[in-house]
Short mmCIF file of N, CA and C in Angstrom, two decimals:
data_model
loop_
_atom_site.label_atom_id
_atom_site.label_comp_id
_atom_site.label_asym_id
_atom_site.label_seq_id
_atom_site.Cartn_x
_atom_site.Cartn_y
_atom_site.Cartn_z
N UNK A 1 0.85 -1.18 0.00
CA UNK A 1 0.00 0.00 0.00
C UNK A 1 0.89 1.24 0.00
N UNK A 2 0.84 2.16 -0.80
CA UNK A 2 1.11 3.66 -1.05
C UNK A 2 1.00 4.25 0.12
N UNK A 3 1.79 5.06 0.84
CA UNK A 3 1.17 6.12 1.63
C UNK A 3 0.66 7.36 0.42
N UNK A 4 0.58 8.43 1.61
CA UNK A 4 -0.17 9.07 0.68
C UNK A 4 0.36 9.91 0.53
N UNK A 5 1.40 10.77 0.48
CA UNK A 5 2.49 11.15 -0.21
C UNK A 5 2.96 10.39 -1.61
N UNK A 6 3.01 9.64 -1.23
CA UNK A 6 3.39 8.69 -1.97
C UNK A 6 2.58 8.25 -3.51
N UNK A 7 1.41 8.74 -3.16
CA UNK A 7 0.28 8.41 -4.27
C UNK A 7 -0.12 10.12 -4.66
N UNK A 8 -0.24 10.94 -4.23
CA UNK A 8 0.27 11.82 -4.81
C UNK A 8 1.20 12.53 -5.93
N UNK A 9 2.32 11.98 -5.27
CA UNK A 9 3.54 11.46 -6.14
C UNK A 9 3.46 11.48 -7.10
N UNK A 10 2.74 10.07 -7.71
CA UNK A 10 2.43 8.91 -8.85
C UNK A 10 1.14 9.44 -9.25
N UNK A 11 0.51 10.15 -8.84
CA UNK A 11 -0.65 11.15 -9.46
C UNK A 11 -0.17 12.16 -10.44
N UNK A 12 0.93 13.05 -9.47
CA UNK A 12 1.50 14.15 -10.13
C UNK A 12 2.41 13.69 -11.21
N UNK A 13 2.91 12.31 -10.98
CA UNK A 13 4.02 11.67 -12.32
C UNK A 13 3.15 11.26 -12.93
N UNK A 14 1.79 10.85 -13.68
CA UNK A 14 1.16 10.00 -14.36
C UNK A 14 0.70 11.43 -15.01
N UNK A 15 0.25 12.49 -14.46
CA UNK A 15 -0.25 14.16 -14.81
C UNK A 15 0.94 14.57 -15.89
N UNK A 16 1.74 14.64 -15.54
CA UNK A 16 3.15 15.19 -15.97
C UNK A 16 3.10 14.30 -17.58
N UNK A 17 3.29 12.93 -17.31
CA UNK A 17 3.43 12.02 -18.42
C UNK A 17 2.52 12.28 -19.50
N UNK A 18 1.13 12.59 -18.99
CA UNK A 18 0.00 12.72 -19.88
C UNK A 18 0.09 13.43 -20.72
N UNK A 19 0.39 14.89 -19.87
CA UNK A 19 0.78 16.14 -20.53
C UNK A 19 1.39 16.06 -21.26
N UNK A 20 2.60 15.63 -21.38
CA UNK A 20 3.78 15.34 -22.27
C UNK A 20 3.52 14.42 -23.50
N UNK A 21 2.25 13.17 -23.63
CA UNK A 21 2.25 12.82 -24.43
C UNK A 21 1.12 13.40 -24.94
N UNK A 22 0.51 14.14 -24.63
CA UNK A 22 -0.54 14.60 -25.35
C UNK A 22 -0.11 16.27 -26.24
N UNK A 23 1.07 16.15 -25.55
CA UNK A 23 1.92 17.45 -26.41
C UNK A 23 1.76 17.21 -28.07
N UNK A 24 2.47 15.79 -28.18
CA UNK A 24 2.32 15.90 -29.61
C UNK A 24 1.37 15.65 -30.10
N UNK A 25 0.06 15.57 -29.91
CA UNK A 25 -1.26 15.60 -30.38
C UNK A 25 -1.77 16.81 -30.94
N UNK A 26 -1.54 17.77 -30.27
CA UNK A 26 -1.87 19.28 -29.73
C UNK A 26 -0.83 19.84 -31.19
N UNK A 27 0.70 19.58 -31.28
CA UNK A 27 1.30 20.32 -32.01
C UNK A 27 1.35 19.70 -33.53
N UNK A 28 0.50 18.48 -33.75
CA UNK A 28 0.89 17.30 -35.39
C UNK A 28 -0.99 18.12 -34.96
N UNK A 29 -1.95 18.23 -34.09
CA UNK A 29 -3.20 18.67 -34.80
C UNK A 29 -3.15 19.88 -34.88
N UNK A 30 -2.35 21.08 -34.58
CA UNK A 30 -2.49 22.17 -35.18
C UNK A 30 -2.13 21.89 -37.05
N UNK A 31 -1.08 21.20 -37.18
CA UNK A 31 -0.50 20.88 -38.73
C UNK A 31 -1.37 20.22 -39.58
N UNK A 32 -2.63 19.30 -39.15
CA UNK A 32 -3.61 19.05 -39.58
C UNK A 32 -4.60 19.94 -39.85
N UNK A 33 -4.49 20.79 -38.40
CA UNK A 33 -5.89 21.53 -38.56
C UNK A 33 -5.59 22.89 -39.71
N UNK A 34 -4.09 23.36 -40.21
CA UNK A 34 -4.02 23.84 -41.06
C UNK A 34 -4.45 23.81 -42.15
N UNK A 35 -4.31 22.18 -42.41
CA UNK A 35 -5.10 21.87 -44.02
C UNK A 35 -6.64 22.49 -44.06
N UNK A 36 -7.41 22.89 -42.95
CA UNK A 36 -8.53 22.96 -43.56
C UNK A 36 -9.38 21.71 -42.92
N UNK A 37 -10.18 22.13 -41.69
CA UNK A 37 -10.83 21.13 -41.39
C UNK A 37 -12.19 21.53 -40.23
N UNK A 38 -13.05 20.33 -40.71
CA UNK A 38 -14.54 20.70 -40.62
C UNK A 38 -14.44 20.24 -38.56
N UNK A 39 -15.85 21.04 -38.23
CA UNK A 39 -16.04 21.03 -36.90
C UNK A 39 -15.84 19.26 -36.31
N UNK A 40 -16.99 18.81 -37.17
CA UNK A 40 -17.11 17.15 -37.01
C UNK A 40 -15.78 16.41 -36.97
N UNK A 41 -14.62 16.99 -38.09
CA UNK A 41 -13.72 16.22 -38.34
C UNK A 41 -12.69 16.54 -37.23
N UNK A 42 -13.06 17.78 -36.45
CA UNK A 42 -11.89 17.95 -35.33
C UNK A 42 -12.78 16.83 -33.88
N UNK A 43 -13.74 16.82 -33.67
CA UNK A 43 -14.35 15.90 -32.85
C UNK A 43 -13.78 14.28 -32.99
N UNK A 44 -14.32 13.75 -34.22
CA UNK A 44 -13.94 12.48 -34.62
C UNK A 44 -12.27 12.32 -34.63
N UNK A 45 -11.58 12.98 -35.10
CA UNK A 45 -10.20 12.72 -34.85
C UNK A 45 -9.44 13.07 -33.20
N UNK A 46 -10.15 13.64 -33.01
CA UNK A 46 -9.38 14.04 -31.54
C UNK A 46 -10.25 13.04 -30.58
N UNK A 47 -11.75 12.01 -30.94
CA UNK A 47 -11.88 10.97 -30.02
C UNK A 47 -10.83 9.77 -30.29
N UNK A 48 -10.50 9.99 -31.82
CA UNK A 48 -9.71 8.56 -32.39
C UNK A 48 -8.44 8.60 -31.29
N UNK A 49 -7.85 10.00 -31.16
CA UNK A 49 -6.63 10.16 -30.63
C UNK A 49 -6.88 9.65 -29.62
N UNK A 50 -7.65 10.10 -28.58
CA UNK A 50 -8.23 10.06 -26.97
C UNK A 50 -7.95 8.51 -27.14
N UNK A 51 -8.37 7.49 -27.70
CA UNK A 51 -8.73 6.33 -27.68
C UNK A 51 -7.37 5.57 -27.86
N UNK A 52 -6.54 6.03 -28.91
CA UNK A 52 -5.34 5.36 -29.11
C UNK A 52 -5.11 5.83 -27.84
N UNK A 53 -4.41 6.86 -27.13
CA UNK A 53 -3.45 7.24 -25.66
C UNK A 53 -3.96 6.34 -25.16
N UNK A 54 -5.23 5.67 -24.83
CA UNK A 54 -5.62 4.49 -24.31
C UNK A 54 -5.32 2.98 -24.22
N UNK A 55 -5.83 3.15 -25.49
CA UNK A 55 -5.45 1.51 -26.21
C UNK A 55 -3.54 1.36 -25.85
N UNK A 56 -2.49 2.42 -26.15
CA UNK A 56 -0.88 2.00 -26.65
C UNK A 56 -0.73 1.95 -25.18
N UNK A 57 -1.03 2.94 -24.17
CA UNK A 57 0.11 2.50 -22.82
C UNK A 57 -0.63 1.12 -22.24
N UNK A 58 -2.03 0.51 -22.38
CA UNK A 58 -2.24 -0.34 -22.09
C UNK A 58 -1.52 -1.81 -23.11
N UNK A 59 -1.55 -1.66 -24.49
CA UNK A 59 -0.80 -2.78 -25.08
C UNK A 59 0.85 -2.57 -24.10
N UNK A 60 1.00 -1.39 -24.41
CA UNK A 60 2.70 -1.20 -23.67
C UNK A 60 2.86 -2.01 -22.22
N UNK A 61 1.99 -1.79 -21.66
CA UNK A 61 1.93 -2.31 -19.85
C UNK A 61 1.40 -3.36 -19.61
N UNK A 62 1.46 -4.29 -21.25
CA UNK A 62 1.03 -5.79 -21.05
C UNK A 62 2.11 -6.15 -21.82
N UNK A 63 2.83 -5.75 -22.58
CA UNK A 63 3.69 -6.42 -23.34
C UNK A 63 5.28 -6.71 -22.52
N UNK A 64 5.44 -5.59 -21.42
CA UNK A 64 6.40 -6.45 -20.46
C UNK A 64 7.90 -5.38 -20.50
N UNK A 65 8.58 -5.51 -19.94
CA UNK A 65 9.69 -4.99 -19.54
C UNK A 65 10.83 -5.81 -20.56
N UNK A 66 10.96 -6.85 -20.96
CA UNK A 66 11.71 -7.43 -21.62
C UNK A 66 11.97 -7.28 -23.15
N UNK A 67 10.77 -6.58 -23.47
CA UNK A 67 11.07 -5.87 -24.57
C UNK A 67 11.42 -4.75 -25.23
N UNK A 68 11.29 -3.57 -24.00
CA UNK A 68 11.32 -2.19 -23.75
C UNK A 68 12.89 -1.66 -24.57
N UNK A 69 13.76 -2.10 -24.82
CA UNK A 69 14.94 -1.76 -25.15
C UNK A 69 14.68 -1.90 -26.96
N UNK A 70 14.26 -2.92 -27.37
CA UNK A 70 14.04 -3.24 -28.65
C UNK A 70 12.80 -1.99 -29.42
N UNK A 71 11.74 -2.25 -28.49
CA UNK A 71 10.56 -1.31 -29.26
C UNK A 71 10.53 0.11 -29.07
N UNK A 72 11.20 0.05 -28.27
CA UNK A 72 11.62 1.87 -27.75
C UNK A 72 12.31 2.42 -29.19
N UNK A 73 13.06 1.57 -29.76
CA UNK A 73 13.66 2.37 -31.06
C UNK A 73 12.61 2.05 -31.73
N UNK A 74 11.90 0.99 -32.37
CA UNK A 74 11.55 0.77 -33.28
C UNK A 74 10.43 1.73 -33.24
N UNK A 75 9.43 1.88 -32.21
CA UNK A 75 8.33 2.49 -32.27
C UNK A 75 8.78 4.18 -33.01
N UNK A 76 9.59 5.01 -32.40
CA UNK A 76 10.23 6.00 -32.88
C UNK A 76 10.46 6.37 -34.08
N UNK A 77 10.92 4.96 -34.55
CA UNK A 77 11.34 5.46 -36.33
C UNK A 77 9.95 5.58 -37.11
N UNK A 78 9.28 4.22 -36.39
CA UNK A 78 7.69 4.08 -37.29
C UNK A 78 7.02 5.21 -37.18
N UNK A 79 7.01 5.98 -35.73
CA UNK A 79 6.21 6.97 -35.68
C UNK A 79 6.60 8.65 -36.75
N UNK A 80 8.13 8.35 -36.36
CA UNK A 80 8.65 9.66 -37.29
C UNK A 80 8.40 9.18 -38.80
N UNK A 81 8.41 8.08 -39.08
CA UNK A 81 8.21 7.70 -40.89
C UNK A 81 6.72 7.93 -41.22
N UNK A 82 5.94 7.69 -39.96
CA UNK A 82 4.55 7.22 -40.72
C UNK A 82 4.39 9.41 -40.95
N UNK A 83 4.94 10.09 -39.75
CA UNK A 83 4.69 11.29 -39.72
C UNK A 83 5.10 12.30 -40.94
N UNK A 84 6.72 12.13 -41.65
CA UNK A 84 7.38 12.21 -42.54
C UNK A 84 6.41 11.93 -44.27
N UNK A 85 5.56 10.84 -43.52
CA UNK A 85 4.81 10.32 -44.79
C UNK A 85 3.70 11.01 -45.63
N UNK A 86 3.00 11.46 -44.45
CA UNK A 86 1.68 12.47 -43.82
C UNK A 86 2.10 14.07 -44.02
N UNK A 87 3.30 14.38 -43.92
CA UNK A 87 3.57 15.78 -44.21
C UNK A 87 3.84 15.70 -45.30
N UNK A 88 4.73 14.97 -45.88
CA UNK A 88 5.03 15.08 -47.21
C UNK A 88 4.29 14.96 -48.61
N UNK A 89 3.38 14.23 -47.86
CA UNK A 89 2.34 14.35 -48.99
C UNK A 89 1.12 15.47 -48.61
N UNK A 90 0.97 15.99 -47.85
CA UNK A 90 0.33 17.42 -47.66
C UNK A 90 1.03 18.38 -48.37
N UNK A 91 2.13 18.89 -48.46
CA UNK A 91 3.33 19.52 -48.76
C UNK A 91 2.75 19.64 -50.24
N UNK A 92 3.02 18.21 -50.97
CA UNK A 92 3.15 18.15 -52.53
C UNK A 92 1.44 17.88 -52.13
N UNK A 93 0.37 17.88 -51.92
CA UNK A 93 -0.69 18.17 -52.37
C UNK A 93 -0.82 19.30 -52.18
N UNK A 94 -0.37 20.34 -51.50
CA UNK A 94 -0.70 21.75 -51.81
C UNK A 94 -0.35 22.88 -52.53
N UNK A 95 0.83 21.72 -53.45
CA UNK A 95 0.99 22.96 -54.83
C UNK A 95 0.65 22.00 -55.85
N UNK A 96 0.23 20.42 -55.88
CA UNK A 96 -0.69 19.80 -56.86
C UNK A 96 -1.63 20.14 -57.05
N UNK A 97 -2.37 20.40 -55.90
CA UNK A 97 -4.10 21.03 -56.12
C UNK A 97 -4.43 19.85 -55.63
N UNK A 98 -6.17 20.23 -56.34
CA UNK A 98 -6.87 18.97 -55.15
C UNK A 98 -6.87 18.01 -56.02
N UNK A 99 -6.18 17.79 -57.43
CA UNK A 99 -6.20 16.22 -57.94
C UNK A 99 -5.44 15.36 -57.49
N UNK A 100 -4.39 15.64 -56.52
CA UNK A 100 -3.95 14.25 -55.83
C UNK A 100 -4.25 14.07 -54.30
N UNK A 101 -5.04 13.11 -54.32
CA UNK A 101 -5.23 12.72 -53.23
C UNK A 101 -4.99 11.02 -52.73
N UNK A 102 -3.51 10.94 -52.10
CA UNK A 102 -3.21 9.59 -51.69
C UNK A 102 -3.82 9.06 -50.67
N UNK A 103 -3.70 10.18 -49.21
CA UNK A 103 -3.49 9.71 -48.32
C UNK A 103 -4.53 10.64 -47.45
N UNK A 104 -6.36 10.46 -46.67
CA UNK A 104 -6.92 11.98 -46.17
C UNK A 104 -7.00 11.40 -45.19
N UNK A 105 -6.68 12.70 -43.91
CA UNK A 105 -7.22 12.14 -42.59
C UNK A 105 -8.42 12.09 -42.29
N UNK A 106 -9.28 12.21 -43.43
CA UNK A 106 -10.30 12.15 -42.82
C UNK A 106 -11.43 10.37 -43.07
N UNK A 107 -10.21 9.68 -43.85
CA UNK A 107 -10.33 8.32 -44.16
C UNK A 107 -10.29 7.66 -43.26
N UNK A 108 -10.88 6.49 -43.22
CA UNK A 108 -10.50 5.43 -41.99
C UNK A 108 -8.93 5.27 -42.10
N UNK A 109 -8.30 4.75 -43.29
CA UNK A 109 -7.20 4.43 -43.14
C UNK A 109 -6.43 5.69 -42.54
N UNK A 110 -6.39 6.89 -42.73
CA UNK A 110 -5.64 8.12 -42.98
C UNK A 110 -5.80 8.40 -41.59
N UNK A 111 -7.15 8.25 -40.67
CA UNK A 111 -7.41 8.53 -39.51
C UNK A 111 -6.36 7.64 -38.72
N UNK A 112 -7.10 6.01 -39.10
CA UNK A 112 -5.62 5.40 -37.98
C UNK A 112 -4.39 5.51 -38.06
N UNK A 113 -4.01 5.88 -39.35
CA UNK A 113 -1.80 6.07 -39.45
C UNK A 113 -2.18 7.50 -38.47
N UNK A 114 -2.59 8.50 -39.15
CA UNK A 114 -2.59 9.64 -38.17
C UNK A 114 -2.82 9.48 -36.27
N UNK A 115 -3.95 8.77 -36.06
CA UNK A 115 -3.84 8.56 -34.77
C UNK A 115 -2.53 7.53 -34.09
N UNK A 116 -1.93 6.57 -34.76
CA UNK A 116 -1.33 5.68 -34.38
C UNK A 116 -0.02 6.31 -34.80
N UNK A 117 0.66 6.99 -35.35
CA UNK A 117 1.44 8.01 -35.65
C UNK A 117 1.81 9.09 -34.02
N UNK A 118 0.61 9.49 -33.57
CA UNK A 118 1.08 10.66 -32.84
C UNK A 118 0.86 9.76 -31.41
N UNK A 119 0.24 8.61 -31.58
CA UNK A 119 -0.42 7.81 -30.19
C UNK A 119 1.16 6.78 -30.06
N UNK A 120 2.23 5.98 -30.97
CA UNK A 120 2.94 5.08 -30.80
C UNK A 120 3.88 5.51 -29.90
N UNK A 121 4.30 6.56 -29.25
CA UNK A 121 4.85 7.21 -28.36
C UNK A 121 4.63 6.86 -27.28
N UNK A 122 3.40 6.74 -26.73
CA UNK A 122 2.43 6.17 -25.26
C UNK A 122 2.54 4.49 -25.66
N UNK A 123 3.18 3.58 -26.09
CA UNK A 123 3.29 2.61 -26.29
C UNK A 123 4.26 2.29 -25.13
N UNK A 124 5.56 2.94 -26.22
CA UNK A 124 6.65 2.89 -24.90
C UNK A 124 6.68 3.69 -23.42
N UNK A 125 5.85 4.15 -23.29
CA UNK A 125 5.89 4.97 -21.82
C UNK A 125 4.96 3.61 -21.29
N UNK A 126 4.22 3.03 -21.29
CA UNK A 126 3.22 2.30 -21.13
C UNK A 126 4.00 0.75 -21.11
N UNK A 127 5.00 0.52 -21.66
CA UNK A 127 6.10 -0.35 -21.17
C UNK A 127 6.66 -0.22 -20.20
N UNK A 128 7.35 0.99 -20.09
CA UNK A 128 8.13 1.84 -18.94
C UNK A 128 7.12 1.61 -17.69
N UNK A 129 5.85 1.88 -17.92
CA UNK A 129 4.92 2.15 -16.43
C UNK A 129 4.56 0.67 -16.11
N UNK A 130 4.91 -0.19 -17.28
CA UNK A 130 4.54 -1.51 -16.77
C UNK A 130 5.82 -1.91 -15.85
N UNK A 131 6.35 -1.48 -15.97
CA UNK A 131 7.53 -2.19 -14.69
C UNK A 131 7.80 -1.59 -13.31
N UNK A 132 6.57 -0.57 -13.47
CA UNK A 132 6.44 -0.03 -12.03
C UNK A 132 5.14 -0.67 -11.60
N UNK A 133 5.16 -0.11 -10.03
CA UNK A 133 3.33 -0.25 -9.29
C UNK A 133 2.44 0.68 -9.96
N UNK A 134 1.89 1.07 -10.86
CA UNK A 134 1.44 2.34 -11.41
C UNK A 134 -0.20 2.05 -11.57
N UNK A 135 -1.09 3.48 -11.02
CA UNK A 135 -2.34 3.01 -11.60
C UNK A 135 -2.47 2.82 -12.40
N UNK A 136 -2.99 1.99 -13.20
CA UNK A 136 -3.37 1.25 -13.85
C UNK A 136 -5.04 2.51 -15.23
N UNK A 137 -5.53 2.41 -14.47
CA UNK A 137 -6.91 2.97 -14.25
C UNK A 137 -6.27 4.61 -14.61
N UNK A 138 -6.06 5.18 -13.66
CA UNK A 138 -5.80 6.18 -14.15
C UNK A 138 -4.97 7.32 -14.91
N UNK A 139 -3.99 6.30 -14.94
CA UNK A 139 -3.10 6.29 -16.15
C UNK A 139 -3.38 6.08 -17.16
N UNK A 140 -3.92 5.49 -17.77
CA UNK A 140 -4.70 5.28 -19.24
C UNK A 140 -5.70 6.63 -19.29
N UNK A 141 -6.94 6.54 -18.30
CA UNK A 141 -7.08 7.81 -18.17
C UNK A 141 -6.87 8.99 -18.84
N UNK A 142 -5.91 9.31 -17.92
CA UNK A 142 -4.95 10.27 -18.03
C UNK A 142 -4.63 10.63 -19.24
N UNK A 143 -4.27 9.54 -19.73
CA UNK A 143 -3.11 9.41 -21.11
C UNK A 143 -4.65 9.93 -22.18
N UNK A 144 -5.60 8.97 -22.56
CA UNK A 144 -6.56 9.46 -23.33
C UNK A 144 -7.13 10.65 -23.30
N UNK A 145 -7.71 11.21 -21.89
CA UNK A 145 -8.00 12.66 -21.73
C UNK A 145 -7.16 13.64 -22.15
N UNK A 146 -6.12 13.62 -21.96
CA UNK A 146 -5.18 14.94 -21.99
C UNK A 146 -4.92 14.27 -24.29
N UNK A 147 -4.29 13.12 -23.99
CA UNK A 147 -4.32 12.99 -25.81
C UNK A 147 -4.87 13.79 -27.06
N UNK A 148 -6.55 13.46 -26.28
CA UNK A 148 -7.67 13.40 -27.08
C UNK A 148 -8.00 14.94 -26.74
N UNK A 149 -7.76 15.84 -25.77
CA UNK A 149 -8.04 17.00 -25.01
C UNK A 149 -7.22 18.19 -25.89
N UNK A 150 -5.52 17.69 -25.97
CA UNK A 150 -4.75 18.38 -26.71
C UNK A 150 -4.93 18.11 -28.11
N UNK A 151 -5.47 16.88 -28.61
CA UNK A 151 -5.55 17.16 -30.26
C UNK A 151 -6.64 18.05 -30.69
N UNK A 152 -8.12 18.07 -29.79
CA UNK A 152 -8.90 18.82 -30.29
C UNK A 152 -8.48 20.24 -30.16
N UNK A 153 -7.50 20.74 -29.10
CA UNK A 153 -6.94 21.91 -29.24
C UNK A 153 -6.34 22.57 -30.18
N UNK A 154 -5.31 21.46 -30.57
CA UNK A 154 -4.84 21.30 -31.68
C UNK A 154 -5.13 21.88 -33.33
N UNK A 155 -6.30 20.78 -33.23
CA UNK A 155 -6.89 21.16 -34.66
C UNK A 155 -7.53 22.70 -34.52
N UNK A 156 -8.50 22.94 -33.50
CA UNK A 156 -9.06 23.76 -33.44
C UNK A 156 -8.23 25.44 -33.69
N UNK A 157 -7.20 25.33 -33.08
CA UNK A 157 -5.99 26.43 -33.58
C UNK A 157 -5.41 26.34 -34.94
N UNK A 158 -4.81 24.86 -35.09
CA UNK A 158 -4.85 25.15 -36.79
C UNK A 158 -6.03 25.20 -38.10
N UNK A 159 -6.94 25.01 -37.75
CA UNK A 159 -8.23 25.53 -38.15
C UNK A 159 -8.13 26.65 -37.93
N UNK A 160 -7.84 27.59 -37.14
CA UNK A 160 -8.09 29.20 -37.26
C UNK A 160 -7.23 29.82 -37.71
N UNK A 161 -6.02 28.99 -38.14
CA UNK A 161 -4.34 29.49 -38.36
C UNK A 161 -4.89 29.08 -40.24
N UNK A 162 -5.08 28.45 -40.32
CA UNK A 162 -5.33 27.85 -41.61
C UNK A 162 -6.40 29.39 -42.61
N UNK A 163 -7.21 29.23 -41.84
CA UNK A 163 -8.14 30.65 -42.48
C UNK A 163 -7.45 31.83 -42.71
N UNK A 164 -6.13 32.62 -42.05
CA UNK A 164 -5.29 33.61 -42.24
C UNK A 164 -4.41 33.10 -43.19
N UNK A 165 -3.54 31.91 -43.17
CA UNK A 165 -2.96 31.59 -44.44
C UNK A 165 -3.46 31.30 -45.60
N UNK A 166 -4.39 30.81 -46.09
CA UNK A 166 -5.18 30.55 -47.28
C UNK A 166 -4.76 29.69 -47.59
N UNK A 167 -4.13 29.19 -48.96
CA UNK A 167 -3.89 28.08 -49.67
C UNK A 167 -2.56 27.40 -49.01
N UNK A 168 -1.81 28.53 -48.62
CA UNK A 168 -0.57 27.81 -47.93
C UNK A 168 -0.75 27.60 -46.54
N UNK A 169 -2.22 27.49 -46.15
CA UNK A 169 -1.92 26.75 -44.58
C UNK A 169 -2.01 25.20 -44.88
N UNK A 170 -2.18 24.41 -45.90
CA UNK A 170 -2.11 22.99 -45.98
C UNK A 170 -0.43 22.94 -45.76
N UNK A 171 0.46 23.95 -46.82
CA UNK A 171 1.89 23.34 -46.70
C UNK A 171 2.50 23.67 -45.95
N UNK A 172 1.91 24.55 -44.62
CA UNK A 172 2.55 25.21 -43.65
C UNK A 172 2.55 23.63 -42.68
N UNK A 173 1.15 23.12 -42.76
CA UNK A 173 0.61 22.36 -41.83
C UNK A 173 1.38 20.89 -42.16
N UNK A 174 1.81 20.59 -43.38
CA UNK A 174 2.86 19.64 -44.03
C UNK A 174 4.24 19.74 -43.34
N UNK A 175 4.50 20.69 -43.97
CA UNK A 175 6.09 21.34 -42.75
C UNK A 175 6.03 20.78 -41.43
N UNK A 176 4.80 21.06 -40.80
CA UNK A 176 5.11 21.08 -39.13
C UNK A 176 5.15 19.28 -39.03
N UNK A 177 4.55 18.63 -39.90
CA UNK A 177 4.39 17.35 -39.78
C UNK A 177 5.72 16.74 -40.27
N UNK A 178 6.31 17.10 -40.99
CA UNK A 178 8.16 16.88 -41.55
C UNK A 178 8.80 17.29 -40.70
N UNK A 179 8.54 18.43 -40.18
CA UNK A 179 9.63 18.46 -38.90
C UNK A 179 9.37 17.68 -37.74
N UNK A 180 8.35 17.28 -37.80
CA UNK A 180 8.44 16.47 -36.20
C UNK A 180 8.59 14.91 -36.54
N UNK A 181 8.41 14.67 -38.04
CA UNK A 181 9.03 13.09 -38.17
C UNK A 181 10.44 13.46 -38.13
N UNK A 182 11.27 14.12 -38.57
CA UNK A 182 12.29 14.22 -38.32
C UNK A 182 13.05 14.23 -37.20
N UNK A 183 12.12 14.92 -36.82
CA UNK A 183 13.00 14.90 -35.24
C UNK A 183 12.92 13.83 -34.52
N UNK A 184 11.47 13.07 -34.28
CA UNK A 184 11.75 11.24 -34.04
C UNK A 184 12.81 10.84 -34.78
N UNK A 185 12.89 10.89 -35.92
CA UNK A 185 13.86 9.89 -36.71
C UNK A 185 15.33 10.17 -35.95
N UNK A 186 15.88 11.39 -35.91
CA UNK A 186 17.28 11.84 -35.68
C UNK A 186 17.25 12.12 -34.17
#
């Protein structure tokens, strides 16, 4: 049993963590919400998000401590590639015009790389918390609320950032998504 200092603690560290992973929700959905995006579509994507922060630290905090060294890289590269993938083709669709369209977030497929993209991060923290005593319960929580909390923020600012840039808030919103696969990658 926790004293209660002690659970405090692990309140204020599970708060902290949340925050932090729901950062990049908040800063890959402003780069979305640049392209241009409808009220509904900031709801539906920012529950998808909420739901992944859920779903990854719980796969993470069942999959075990013994693997934590291996998927810690791997998750990183996937997440910066799938992100790299997603900007780059925003980028070159916004001086193609609207005849190419590979890849929309507003697709099922386009929704899950996008959610599982900014969510594979809480995978490995969710490894990490599996090798502690950690709530359980409110850590997942945590992780989905603040996720799903900061992406609708997210979009909702680049949605209003998007209306002052005009045509170039899609490749502004491409950019921000290339730079942050990058920066996973390196």
């Amino acid at each position: 049993m926790l004293s209660a200092s002690a659970h405090v603690g692990q309140v204020v560290t599970i708060l902290i963590m949340a925050v932090a992973l729901g950062m990049d929700a908040l800063s890959l959905g402003v780069g979305i919400g640049m392209k241009g995006i409808r009220l509904r579509d900031v709801l539906r994507i920012s529950t998808v998000i909420g739901f992944f922060h859920i779903l990854m630290p719980l796969l993470g905090m069942f999959t075990g401590h013994y693997m934590s060294s291996l998927l810690g890289h791997v998750t990183t590269y996937f997440a910066g590639g799938l992100l790299i993938l997603l900007g780059g083709h925003m980028v070159y669709s916004s001086f193609k015009g609207d005849g190419v369209q590979v890849l929309d977030h507003r697709s099922p497929l386009g929704l899950l790389l996008f959610a599982l993209g900014v969510s594979i991060d809480s995978f490995s923290v969710g490894v990490s918390l599996g090798m502690f005593q950690s709530d359980l319960v409110l850590s997942v929580l945590a992780f989905g609320f603040c996720g799903g909390a900061m992406a609708m923020l997210g979009l909702l600012v680049g949605r209003k950032v998007s209306r002052n840039l005009g045509d170039y808030g899609e490749a502004v919103g491409g950019a921000i998504l290339l730079a942050f696969g990058f920066m996973f990658m390196f």
